[in-house]
């Protein structure tokens, strides 16, 4: 171990004590075995660590945190390592120990009657969706990384995704939590109650706290009846304002049955057509903007399709919809969704991309897109604005792709200016600089610049009260 | 002022300083003018205070709390004074100053397009509902006290009511808050965003904290499209298990369109028939249990009625429903709802009532009702169990009415035993001792007996971090 200079920072003795807790084979110190835990998939964050700990139980996690708290050892909890803001990657100091939840992957209970599932933090989201489906129920959380992200991470980041419109963020899917506190105490808050006003609603503190206040080890989550029918369509619209009008038509037609409403500019359709196997241009002619919309029905497919057709007809009549195609089969519906979920990854084929995960009030989305695009185009002429995402939630992934021909590095070096310009626009619109991906390390300084001192101080007070030695995910969020 | 001995506890000089903040006429010290603020409507709590302060602005509240924090003066915030657990009534010490929010009753903004309303804490719930309706929208929170409770109190207690099934508790209706902290700082968290993961979700701390962590002064609340159609029915069922089966039929038929599902025993129907003007027995023959159910539709009344009929038909066919009547007119629907909302008050006509606001997982409700009734009947033979309420949320108001002929006082003196027996049953079922009314003073000791030390200590840490001098609603909740 002495051969690796990283270990200099943490005494071998300390590692031995961690090994005594989790077993030597669950303490990863070799470069190759550590690698998957130290690099973010896009390559934006890369860190060093004396050890990756892979505990197998809640009690082991409690013992790890007790020891860390006693010795002042910084701990970085990690789920599926799909976070986009550097929250789950250790820093460059080589001091931060990674605590992986990937061995806690048991589904402890599933209760279709009662509509709950109790899962450990390391359960991969897709497996949770499948377990719910096998029980005849729906776990609605759905996002691009669902094949590898883990539910503990989803909870700790209050993940959003494409089903928020009808089912809410992860926060609204959580009924109860089990959490190990920074001091090593275990809080059993695994309740499955819809209504419980018995004291402060402590679970809310840990949801979205990005692992800075405690390590979520298990959760009771809500299941929903599976919709009996669904219909999915791509609709072409001339601009974002028309997309917003279509959103209203769809909501009018389907109410809470409108389960997804995703905006995409033409640029993404072309990238998908060219780079995603099986993808194709959904409509005969090109259009500047597309909406992927899904309507669910408790009555059946025919009913869902009827509602979807009625929303699209209203749109065609009022001139907001230029063309549309309803998925003719389940396979086609799956393809449409595969296209949507591939959107984040596909952008790498177009070179550098400066990204923003922001939100504004829904009705402000069109003017926000206009203002944001103009602000950045003024900095970098012929930049390609790529705003897309959850229009129905006001959550736009406001990315900017480099002008073709521009040097990637030169473009990416403009990121700070672009971020500053976008932050100004977000603040002007009363929006959020971090809609669904969180703060992590990426937006920590930015957070300080947009939040009031009163708010920052409240956050610090909570952090100090729960984690007096600042051992849990230090340098993230607050 | 010296004539009133209560004032001895707080120096005149302090009252003069409060008066300098809110103006002398907004400092109530006379017995008659204080009376409405010092008594809970059922008469269970009665307190004393040196003064009721009626500030007219957020800034005045901030100044009051700064002064209170500086001088260690206990402050009891009060909204519509409809709370049921003594949280809003000062204690007997005569030291606690009442901070009434009743002058903060401005609706600051309403945005039908964006689906939000921004209201001050003192706005009466019914006025909020009306303002939403005038803008063509729905504010769904609905409960018996809606004519006098105020939205700040609803938020501070995370009020439930009869629309939780479809729209969630008050917590899920709040997008943003403005709060004055115990130190007198104003937190402006009045955001109207659906998605915002920029740091800890601080508003969650104040929702349901019963005024112990800050004074909620205003909120941005969600509005919903008004359902185009509704249908309401009384259905008769033989027992609670049948009611649960009917709940499943209704949910199958209407999905999220099932907007209310309320259980009532025959005993309440008879009380309503005898004591509520205009009420009548909804069905020709008496039945042991009744369900008030409401289905809403985005399509219209005919569609809602069709869904309701299909749920009732399924219930009649499977033998779970014995008889049913669908409201034939809007007036009749209103009467059905008036009956439901009068249920809490009407019970006074039957003498003493020992009350429990508890919840269990929905599918456990029938056996919970059986066990709870048996446990208390074993203590007091011929006691009348009156379990009623929000079956669809698992939230039962599990009251016990005195046996006819028994002395009221003698019966009520048995309350501690009855509470203890019910607590045992609630704990055995993994339920909550405080489903929607909160903890207040009433259940503070009970809370300590059912929560783990880890959980209590987390609550204390938060309380200390926010309110180091323990001035805000001391002795409530934690």
Short mmCIF file of N, CA, C and O in Angstrom, two decimals, chain A residues 182-295:
data_model
loop_
_atom_site.label_atom_id
_atom_site.label_comp_id
_atom_site.label_asym_id
_atom_site.label_seq_id
_atom_site.Cartn_x
_atom_site.Cartn_y
_atom_site.Cartn_z
N UNK A 182 -24.21 11.32 10.41
CA UNK A 182 -22.75 11.49 10.41
C UNK A 182 -22.07 11.02 11.69
O UNK A 182 -20.89 10.68 11.69
N UNK A 183 -22.83 10.98 12.77
CA UNK A 183 -22.28 10.51 14.03
C UNK A 183 -22.34 8.99 14.16
O UNK A 183 -21.91 8.44 15.17
N UNK A 184 -22.92 8.33 13.16
CA UNK A 184 -22.95 6.88 13.18
C UNK A 184 -24.22 6.30 13.76
O UNK A 184 -24.38 5.08 13.86
N UNK A 185 -25.15 7.16 14.17
CA UNK A 185 -26.42 6.63 14.67
C UNK A 185 -27.31 6.25 13.49
O UNK A 185 -27.28 6.90 12.44
N UNK A 186 -28.11 5.23 13.71
CA UNK A 186 -29.05 4.80 12.67
C UNK A 186 -30.43 5.35 12.99
O UNK A 186 -30.95 5.13 14.09
N UNK A 187 -31.00 6.07 12.04
CA UNK A 187 -32.38 6.52 12.21
C UNK A 187 -33.29 5.62 11.41
O UNK A 187 -33.19 5.55 10.18
N UNK A 188 -34.19 4.93 12.08
CA UNK A 188 -35.17 4.11 11.38
C UNK A 188 -36.45 4.90 11.20
O UNK A 188 -37.28 5.00 12.10
N UNK A 189 -36.58 5.48 10.05
CA UNK A 189 -37.80 6.22 9.72
C UNK A 189 -38.51 5.55 8.55
O UNK A 189 -39.07 6.22 7.70
N UNK A 190 -38.47 4.23 8.54
CA UNK A 190 -39.06 3.45 7.43
C UNK A 190 -40.56 3.29 7.62
O UNK A 190 -41.04 2.18 7.88
N UNK A 191 -41.28 4.38 7.48
CA UNK A 191 -42.73 4.31 7.65
C UNK A 191 -43.42 4.34 6.29
O UNK A 191 -42.93 4.98 5.38
N UNK A 192 -44.53 3.68 6.22
CA UNK A 192 -45.25 3.64 4.95
C UNK A 192 -46.57 4.38 5.02
O UNK A 192 -47.54 3.97 4.40
N UNK A 193 -46.59 5.49 5.75
CA UNK A 193 -47.85 6.18 5.99
C UNK A 193 -48.02 7.38 5.05
O UNK A 193 -47.09 8.12 4.78
N UNK A 194 -49.24 7.54 4.56
CA UNK A 194 -49.55 8.71 3.72
C UNK A 194 -49.65 9.96 4.60
O UNK A 194 -49.27 11.05 4.19
N UNK A 195 -50.15 9.78 5.79
CA UNK A 195 -50.36 10.93 6.67
C UNK A 195 -49.67 10.69 7.99
O UNK A 195 -49.98 9.72 8.69
N UNK A 196 -48.77 11.58 8.35
CA UNK A 196 -48.05 11.43 9.60
C UNK A 196 -47.53 12.80 10.01
O UNK A 196 -46.52 13.26 9.50
N UNK A 197 -48.25 13.45 10.91
CA UNK A 197 -47.81 14.75 11.41
C UNK A 197 -47.31 14.63 12.84
O UNK A 197 -47.60 15.45 13.69
N UNK A 198 -46.51 13.61 13.08
CA UNK A 198 -45.99 13.41 14.44
C UNK A 198 -44.58 13.97 14.53
O UNK A 198 -43.59 13.25 14.47
N UNK A 199 -44.49 15.27 14.63
CA UNK A 199 -43.18 15.92 14.75
C UNK A 199 -42.63 16.34 13.41
O UNK A 199 -43.29 16.19 12.38
N UNK A 200 -41.42 16.90 13.43
CA UNK A 200 -40.82 17.39 12.19
C UNK A 200 -40.70 16.26 11.18
O UNK A 200 -40.38 15.13 11.54
N UNK A 201 -40.92 16.58 9.93
CA UNK A 201 -40.85 15.56 8.87
C UNK A 201 -39.38 15.42 8.45
O UNK A 201 -38.93 15.96 7.45
N UNK A 202 -38.65 14.66 9.26
CA UNK A 202 -37.19 14.61 9.13
C UNK A 202 -36.70 14.05 7.80
O UNK A 202 -35.64 14.42 7.31
N UNK A 203 -37.48 13.16 7.20
CA UNK A 203 -37.01 12.58 5.94
C UNK A 203 -36.77 13.66 4.89
O UNK A 203 -35.89 13.54 4.04
N UNK A 204 -37.57 14.72 4.95
CA UNK A 204 -37.42 15.79 3.96
C UNK A 204 -36.02 16.38 3.96
O UNK A 204 -35.53 16.85 2.93
N UNK A 205 -35.37 16.38 5.13
CA UNK A 205 -34.03 16.95 5.24
C UNK A 205 -33.02 16.18 4.41
O UNK A 205 -32.09 16.76 3.85
N UNK A 206 -33.17 14.87 4.36
CA UNK A 206 -32.17 14.04 3.69
C UNK A 206 -32.43 13.91 2.19
O UNK A 206 -31.50 13.67 1.42
N UNK A 207 -33.69 14.09 1.81
CA UNK A 207 -34.01 14.03 0.39
C UNK A 207 -33.44 15.29 -0.28
O UNK A 207 -33.75 16.41 0.12
N UNK A 208 -32.59 15.10 -1.25
CA UNK A 208 -32.00 16.24 -1.94
C UNK A 208 -30.84 16.89 -1.22
O UNK A 208 -30.33 17.91 -1.67
N UNK A 209 -30.38 16.31 -0.10
CA UNK A 209 -29.25 16.91 0.62
C UNK A 209 -27.91 16.44 0.08
O UNK A 209 -26.85 16.81 0.58
N UNK A 210 -27.95 15.62 -0.96
CA UNK A 210 -26.74 15.17 -1.66
C UNK A 210 -25.71 14.54 -0.72
O UNK A 210 -24.50 14.75 -0.86
N UNK A 211 -26.20 13.78 0.23
CA UNK A 211 -25.30 13.04 1.11
C UNK A 211 -24.51 13.89 2.08
O UNK A 211 -23.51 13.43 2.63
N UNK A 212 -24.95 15.12 2.33
CA UNK A 212 -24.19 15.98 3.25
C UNK A 212 -24.71 15.91 4.68
O UNK A 212 -24.04 16.39 5.60
N UNK A 213 -25.91 15.33 4.88
CA UNK A 213 -26.49 15.32 6.22
C UNK A 213 -26.62 13.92 6.80
O UNK A 213 -26.82 13.74 8.00
N UNK A 214 -26.53 12.92 5.95
CA UNK A 214 -26.67 11.54 6.39
C UNK A 214 -26.56 10.65 5.18
O UNK A 214 -26.63 11.12 4.04
N UNK A 215 -26.36 9.36 5.42
CA UNK A 215 -26.30 8.39 4.32
C UNK A 215 -27.62 7.64 4.28
O UNK A 215 -27.96 6.90 5.22
N UNK A 216 -28.39 7.87 3.23
CA UNK A 216 -29.65 7.14 3.05
C UNK A 216 -29.31 5.68 2.76
O UNK A 216 -28.56 5.38 1.84
N UNK A 217 -29.84 4.77 3.57
CA UNK A 217 -29.53 3.35 3.37
C UNK A 217 -30.72 2.54 2.87
O UNK A 217 -30.54 1.48 2.27
N UNK A 218 -31.92 3.04 3.10
CA UNK A 218 -33.11 2.34 2.59
C UNK A 218 -34.28 3.31 2.58
O UNK A 218 -34.24 4.34 3.25
N UNK A 219 -35.31 2.94 1.83
CA UNK A 219 -36.48 3.81 1.72
C UNK A 219 -37.74 3.01 1.50
O UNK A 219 -37.71 1.94 0.88
N UNK A 220 -38.85 3.54 2.04
CA UNK A 220 -40.16 3.05 1.64
C UNK A 220 -40.66 3.99 0.56
O UNK A 220 -40.74 5.21 0.78
N UNK A 221 -40.98 3.44 -0.60
CA UNK A 221 -41.37 4.25 -1.75
C UNK A 221 -42.79 3.93 -2.18
O UNK A 221 -43.26 2.80 -2.00
N UNK A 222 -43.43 4.93 -2.77
CA UNK A 222 -44.81 4.76 -3.23
C UNK A 222 -44.88 4.00 -4.56
O UNK A 222 -44.12 4.32 -5.48
N UNK A 223 -45.80 3.10 -4.66
CA UNK A 223 -46.11 2.48 -5.96
C UNK A 223 -47.49 2.98 -6.41
O UNK A 223 -48.33 3.32 -5.59
N UNK A 224 -47.69 2.97 -7.72
CA UNK A 224 -48.95 3.45 -8.28
C UNK A 224 -49.57 2.35 -9.15
O UNK A 224 -48.85 1.50 -9.67
N UNK A 225 -50.87 2.40 -9.33
CA UNK A 225 -51.48 1.47 -10.29
C UNK A 225 -50.88 1.73 -11.67
O UNK A 225 -50.62 2.87 -12.03
N UNK A 226 -50.64 0.66 -12.42
CA UNK A 226 -50.16 0.84 -13.78
C UNK A 226 -51.29 1.40 -14.63
O UNK A 226 -52.40 0.88 -14.58
N UNK A 227 -51.01 2.44 -15.41
CA UNK A 227 -52.06 2.93 -16.30
C UNK A 227 -52.50 1.79 -17.24
O UNK A 227 -51.65 1.03 -17.72
N UNK A 228 -53.80 1.67 -17.50
CA UNK A 228 -54.26 0.59 -18.39
C UNK A 228 -53.92 0.88 -19.84
O UNK A 228 -53.83 -0.03 -20.65
N UNK A 229 -53.77 2.15 -20.14
CA UNK A 229 -53.47 2.49 -21.53
C UNK A 229 -52.52 3.67 -21.62
O UNK A 229 -52.44 4.50 -20.71
N UNK A 230 -51.76 3.70 -22.71
CA UNK A 230 -50.86 4.83 -22.94
C UNK A 230 -50.80 5.12 -24.42
O UNK A 230 -50.96 4.23 -25.27
N UNK A 231 -50.52 6.38 -24.73
CA UNK A 231 -50.29 6.76 -26.12
C UNK A 231 -49.20 7.81 -26.14
O UNK A 231 -49.15 8.68 -25.26
N UNK A 232 -48.30 7.69 -27.11
CA UNK A 232 -47.14 8.57 -27.19
C UNK A 232 -47.07 9.19 -28.59
O UNK A 232 -47.36 8.50 -29.58
N UNK A 233 -46.71 10.43 -28.66
CA UNK A 233 -46.61 11.08 -29.98
C UNK A 233 -45.42 12.03 -30.04
O UNK A 233 -45.00 12.57 -29.00
N UNK A 234 -44.91 12.20 -31.22
CA UNK A 234 -44.04 13.33 -31.52
C UNK A 234 -44.89 14.37 -32.25
O UNK A 234 -45.54 14.06 -33.24
N UNK A 235 -44.87 15.60 -31.76
CA UNK A 235 -45.58 16.68 -32.43
C UNK A 235 -44.57 17.75 -32.82
O UNK A 235 -43.65 18.03 -32.05
N UNK A 236 -44.74 18.30 -34.01
CA UNK A 236 -43.85 19.37 -34.45
C UNK A 236 -44.54 20.71 -34.24
O UNK A 236 -45.72 20.87 -34.54
N UNK A 237 -43.78 21.65 -33.68
CA UNK A 237 -44.32 22.99 -33.42
C UNK A 237 -43.33 24.05 -33.92
O UNK A 237 -42.13 23.76 -34.00
N UNK A 238 -43.84 25.23 -34.28
CA UNK A 238 -42.93 26.23 -34.85
C UNK A 238 -41.98 26.84 -33.81
O UNK A 238 -40.87 27.23 -34.15
N UNK A 239 -42.41 26.94 -32.57
CA UNK A 239 -41.55 27.57 -31.56
C UNK A 239 -41.98 27.12 -30.16
O UNK A 239 -42.95 26.38 -30.01
N UNK A 240 -41.22 27.57 -29.16
CA UNK A 240 -41.50 27.14 -27.79
C UNK A 240 -42.84 27.66 -27.29
O UNK A 240 -43.51 27.02 -26.48
N UNK A 241 -43.23 28.85 -27.79
CA UNK A 241 -44.53 29.39 -27.38
C UNK A 241 -45.65 28.47 -27.84
O UNK A 241 -46.63 28.24 -27.12
N UNK A 242 -45.50 27.94 -29.04
CA UNK A 242 -46.50 26.99 -29.56
C UNK A 242 -46.49 25.71 -28.73
O UNK A 242 -47.54 25.11 -28.46
N UNK A 243 -45.29 25.29 -28.32
CA UNK A 243 -45.20 24.09 -27.48
C UNK A 243 -45.96 24.30 -26.17
O UNK A 243 -46.65 23.39 -25.70
N UNK A 244 -45.84 25.50 -25.61
CA UNK A 244 -46.55 25.80 -24.36
C UNK A 244 -48.06 25.77 -24.59
O UNK A 244 -48.81 25.26 -23.74
N UNK A 245 -48.49 26.29 -25.75
CA UNK A 245 -49.94 26.23 -26.06
C UNK A 245 -50.40 24.77 -26.17
O UNK A 245 -51.46 24.40 -25.69
N UNK A 246 -49.58 23.97 -26.82
CA UNK A 246 -49.92 22.54 -26.96
C UNK A 246 -49.98 21.87 -25.58
O UNK A 246 -50.85 21.02 -25.33
N UNK A 247 -49.07 22.28 -24.71
CA UNK A 247 -49.10 21.76 -23.33
C UNK A 247 -50.46 22.03 -22.69
O UNK A 247 -51.05 21.16 -22.05
N UNK A 248 -50.97 23.24 -22.92
CA UNK A 248 -52.28 23.58 -22.33
C UNK A 248 -53.39 22.74 -22.94
O UNK A 248 -54.28 22.26 -22.24
N UNK A 249 -53.35 22.57 -24.28
CA UNK A 249 -54.35 21.71 -24.93
C UNK A 249 -54.31 20.30 -24.33
O UNK A 249 -55.34 19.70 -24.04
N UNK A 250 -53.08 19.80 -24.15
CA UNK A 250 -52.93 18.43 -23.67
C UNK A 250 -53.42 18.29 -22.23
O UNK A 250 -54.07 17.32 -21.86
N UNK A 251 -53.11 19.28 -21.42
CA UNK A 251 -53.54 19.26 -20.03
C UNK A 251 -55.06 19.40 -19.95
O UNK A 251 -55.71 18.75 -19.14
N UNK A 252 -55.61 20.25 -20.83
CA UNK A 252 -57.06 20.37 -20.90
C UNK A 252 -57.70 19.03 -21.24
O UNK A 252 -58.71 18.65 -20.66
N UNK A 253 -57.10 18.34 -22.20
CA UNK A 253 -57.70 17.10 -22.68
C UNK A 253 -57.54 15.98 -21.67
O UNK A 253 -58.46 15.20 -21.43
N UNK A 254 -56.37 15.90 -21.06
CA UNK A 254 -56.05 14.70 -20.28
C UNK A 254 -55.91 14.95 -18.79
O UNK A 254 -55.83 13.99 -18.02
N UNK A 255 -55.85 16.20 -18.36
CA UNK A 255 -55.68 16.47 -16.92
C UNK A 255 -54.44 15.79 -16.40
O UNK A 255 -53.36 15.88 -17.02
N UNK A 256 -54.57 15.09 -15.27
CA UNK A 256 -53.41 14.41 -14.69
C UNK A 256 -53.00 13.19 -15.51
O UNK A 256 -52.00 12.54 -15.19
N UNK A 257 -53.77 12.88 -16.57
CA UNK A 257 -53.38 11.80 -17.47
C UNK A 257 -52.23 12.19 -18.40
O UNK A 257 -51.66 11.34 -19.07
N UNK A 258 -51.91 13.47 -18.45
CA UNK A 258 -50.74 13.91 -19.24
C UNK A 258 -49.49 13.55 -18.44
O UNK A 258 -49.14 14.21 -17.47
N UNK A 259 -48.84 12.48 -18.84
CA UNK A 259 -47.74 11.95 -18.02
C UNK A 259 -46.36 12.35 -18.51
O UNK A 259 -45.37 12.10 -17.83
N UNK A 260 -46.23 12.94 -19.68
CA UNK A 260 -44.93 13.47 -20.10
C UNK A 260 -45.13 14.52 -21.17
O UNK A 260 -46.04 14.42 -22.02
N UNK A 261 -44.27 15.52 -21.13
CA UNK A 261 -44.32 16.59 -22.13
C UNK A 261 -42.92 17.17 -22.25
O UNK A 261 -42.50 18.01 -21.47
N UNK A 262 -42.19 16.67 -23.25
CA UNK A 262 -40.76 16.95 -23.38
C UNK A 262 -40.48 17.72 -24.66
O UNK A 262 -40.88 17.31 -25.76
N UNK A 263 -39.75 18.79 -24.52
CA UNK A 263 -39.42 19.67 -25.65
C UNK A 263 -38.04 19.32 -26.22
O UNK A 263 -37.11 19.04 -25.46
N UNK A 264 -37.91 19.33 -27.55
CA UNK A 264 -36.61 19.07 -28.19
C UNK A 264 -36.47 19.92 -29.44
O UNK A 264 -37.37 19.94 -30.27
N UNK A 265 -35.33 20.59 -29.60
CA UNK A 265 -35.12 21.33 -30.84
C UNK A 265 -34.70 20.37 -31.97
O UNK A 265 -34.20 19.27 -31.72
N UNK A 266 -34.88 20.83 -33.21
CA UNK A 266 -34.52 20.03 -34.40
C UNK A 266 -33.11 19.46 -34.32
O UNK A 266 -32.86 18.32 -34.71
N UNK A 267 -32.19 20.27 -33.81
CA UNK A 267 -30.78 19.87 -33.71
C UNK A 267 -30.62 18.49 -33.06
O UNK A 267 -29.82 17.66 -33.52
N UNK A 268 -31.40 18.25 -31.99
CA UNK A 268 -31.29 16.96 -31.30
C UNK A 268 -31.86 15.81 -32.12
O UNK A 268 -31.34 14.70 -32.12
N UNK A 269 -32.95 16.09 -32.82
CA UNK A 269 -33.56 15.06 -33.69
C UNK A 269 -32.53 14.61 -34.72
O UNK A 269 -32.38 13.40 -34.99
N UNK A 270 -31.80 15.57 -35.28
CA UNK A 270 -30.80 15.21 -36.30
C UNK A 270 -29.65 14.42 -35.69
O UNK A 270 -29.17 13.45 -36.29
N UNK A 271 -29.21 14.82 -34.51
CA UNK A 271 -28.16 14.06 -33.83
C UNK A 271 -28.61 12.63 -33.56
O UNK A 271 -27.85 11.67 -33.76
N UNK A 272 -29.83 12.47 -33.10
CA UNK A 272 -30.36 11.14 -32.81
C UNK A 272 -30.46 10.31 -34.09
O UNK A 272 -30.03 9.15 -34.13
N UNK A 273 -31.02 10.93 -35.13
CA UNK A 273 -31.16 10.25 -36.43
C UNK A 273 -29.79 9.75 -36.91
O UNK A 273 -29.66 8.62 -37.40
N UNK A 274 -28.77 10.58 -36.72
CA UNK A 274 -27.45 10.23 -37.25
C UNK A 274 -26.65 9.29 -36.35
O UNK A 274 -25.76 8.60 -36.84
N UNK A 275 -26.93 9.29 -35.07
CA UNK A 275 -26.03 8.57 -34.16
C UNK A 275 -26.69 7.51 -33.28
O UNK A 275 -26.00 6.69 -32.69
N UNK A 276 -27.99 7.53 -33.14
CA UNK A 276 -28.62 6.51 -32.28
C UNK A 276 -29.13 5.37 -33.15
O UNK A 276 -30.01 5.57 -33.99
N UNK A 277 -28.61 4.17 -32.94
CA UNK A 277 -29.04 3.04 -33.76
C UNK A 277 -30.56 2.85 -33.68
O UNK A 277 -31.12 2.84 -32.60
N UNK A 278 -31.19 2.74 -34.85
CA UNK A 278 -32.63 2.51 -34.88
C UNK A 278 -33.46 3.78 -34.92
O UNK A 278 -34.64 3.74 -35.24
N UNK A 279 -32.86 4.91 -34.55
CA UNK A 279 -33.63 6.15 -34.51
C UNK A 279 -33.86 6.67 -35.93
O UNK A 279 -33.10 6.37 -36.85
N UNK A 280 -34.92 7.45 -36.10
CA UNK A 280 -35.18 8.05 -37.41
C UNK A 280 -35.91 9.37 -37.19
O UNK A 280 -36.43 9.65 -36.10
N UNK A 281 -35.95 10.13 -38.24
CA UNK A 281 -36.69 11.39 -38.21
C UNK A 281 -38.17 11.03 -38.02
O UNK A 281 -38.73 10.29 -38.82
N UNK A 282 -38.80 11.51 -36.95
CA UNK A 282 -40.17 11.04 -36.71
C UNK A 282 -41.19 11.54 -37.72
O UNK A 282 -42.23 10.91 -37.90
N UNK A 283 -40.91 12.65 -38.38
CA UNK A 283 -41.89 13.22 -39.32
C UNK A 283 -41.25 13.40 -40.70
O UNK A 283 -40.03 13.44 -40.82
N UNK A 284 -42.11 13.54 -41.72
CA UNK A 284 -41.59 13.59 -43.10
C UNK A 284 -40.74 14.82 -43.36
O UNK A 284 -39.70 14.74 -44.01
N UNK A 285 -41.21 15.94 -42.86
CA UNK A 285 -40.46 17.17 -43.10
C UNK A 285 -39.82 17.67 -41.82
O UNK A 285 -40.32 17.40 -40.73
N UNK A 286 -38.74 18.41 -41.94
CA UNK A 286 -38.11 18.96 -40.73
C UNK A 286 -38.91 20.13 -40.15
O UNK A 286 -39.56 20.87 -40.90
N UNK A 287 -38.85 20.24 -38.85
CA UNK A 287 -39.54 21.34 -38.13
C UNK A 287 -38.59 21.87 -37.08
O UNK A 287 -37.75 21.12 -36.57
N UNK A 288 -38.75 23.13 -36.70
CA UNK A 288 -37.77 23.69 -35.75
C UNK A 288 -37.84 23.06 -34.35
O UNK A 288 -36.83 22.95 -33.67
N UNK A 289 -39.03 22.65 -33.90
CA UNK A 289 -39.17 22.13 -32.53
C UNK A 289 -40.07 20.90 -32.51
O UNK A 289 -41.01 20.81 -33.30
N UNK A 290 -39.79 20.03 -31.56
CA UNK A 290 -40.59 18.81 -31.40
C UNK A 290 -41.01 18.67 -29.94
O UNK A 290 -40.27 19.08 -29.04
N UNK A 291 -42.15 18.05 -29.75
CA UNK A 291 -42.59 17.71 -28.40
C UNK A 291 -42.85 16.21 -28.35
O UNK A 291 -43.52 15.67 -29.24
N UNK A 292 -42.25 15.55 -27.38
CA UNK A 292 -42.61 14.15 -27.12
C UNK A 292 -43.64 14.18 -26.01
O UNK A 292 -43.35 14.64 -24.90
N UNK A 293 -44.85 13.74 -26.32
CA UNK A 293 -45.88 13.78 -25.29
C UNK A 293 -46.49 12.39 -25.08
O UNK A 293 -46.63 11.60 -26.00
N UNK A 294 -46.83 12.14 -23.83
CA UNK A 294 -47.41 10.85 -23.47
C UNK A 294 -48.66 11.09 -22.64
O UNK A 294 -48.66 11.91 -21.73
N UNK A 295 -49.71 10.36 -23.00
CA UNK A 295 -50.94 10.43 -22.21
C UNK A 295 -51.26 9.03 -21.71
O UNK A 295 -51.15 8.06 -22.45
#
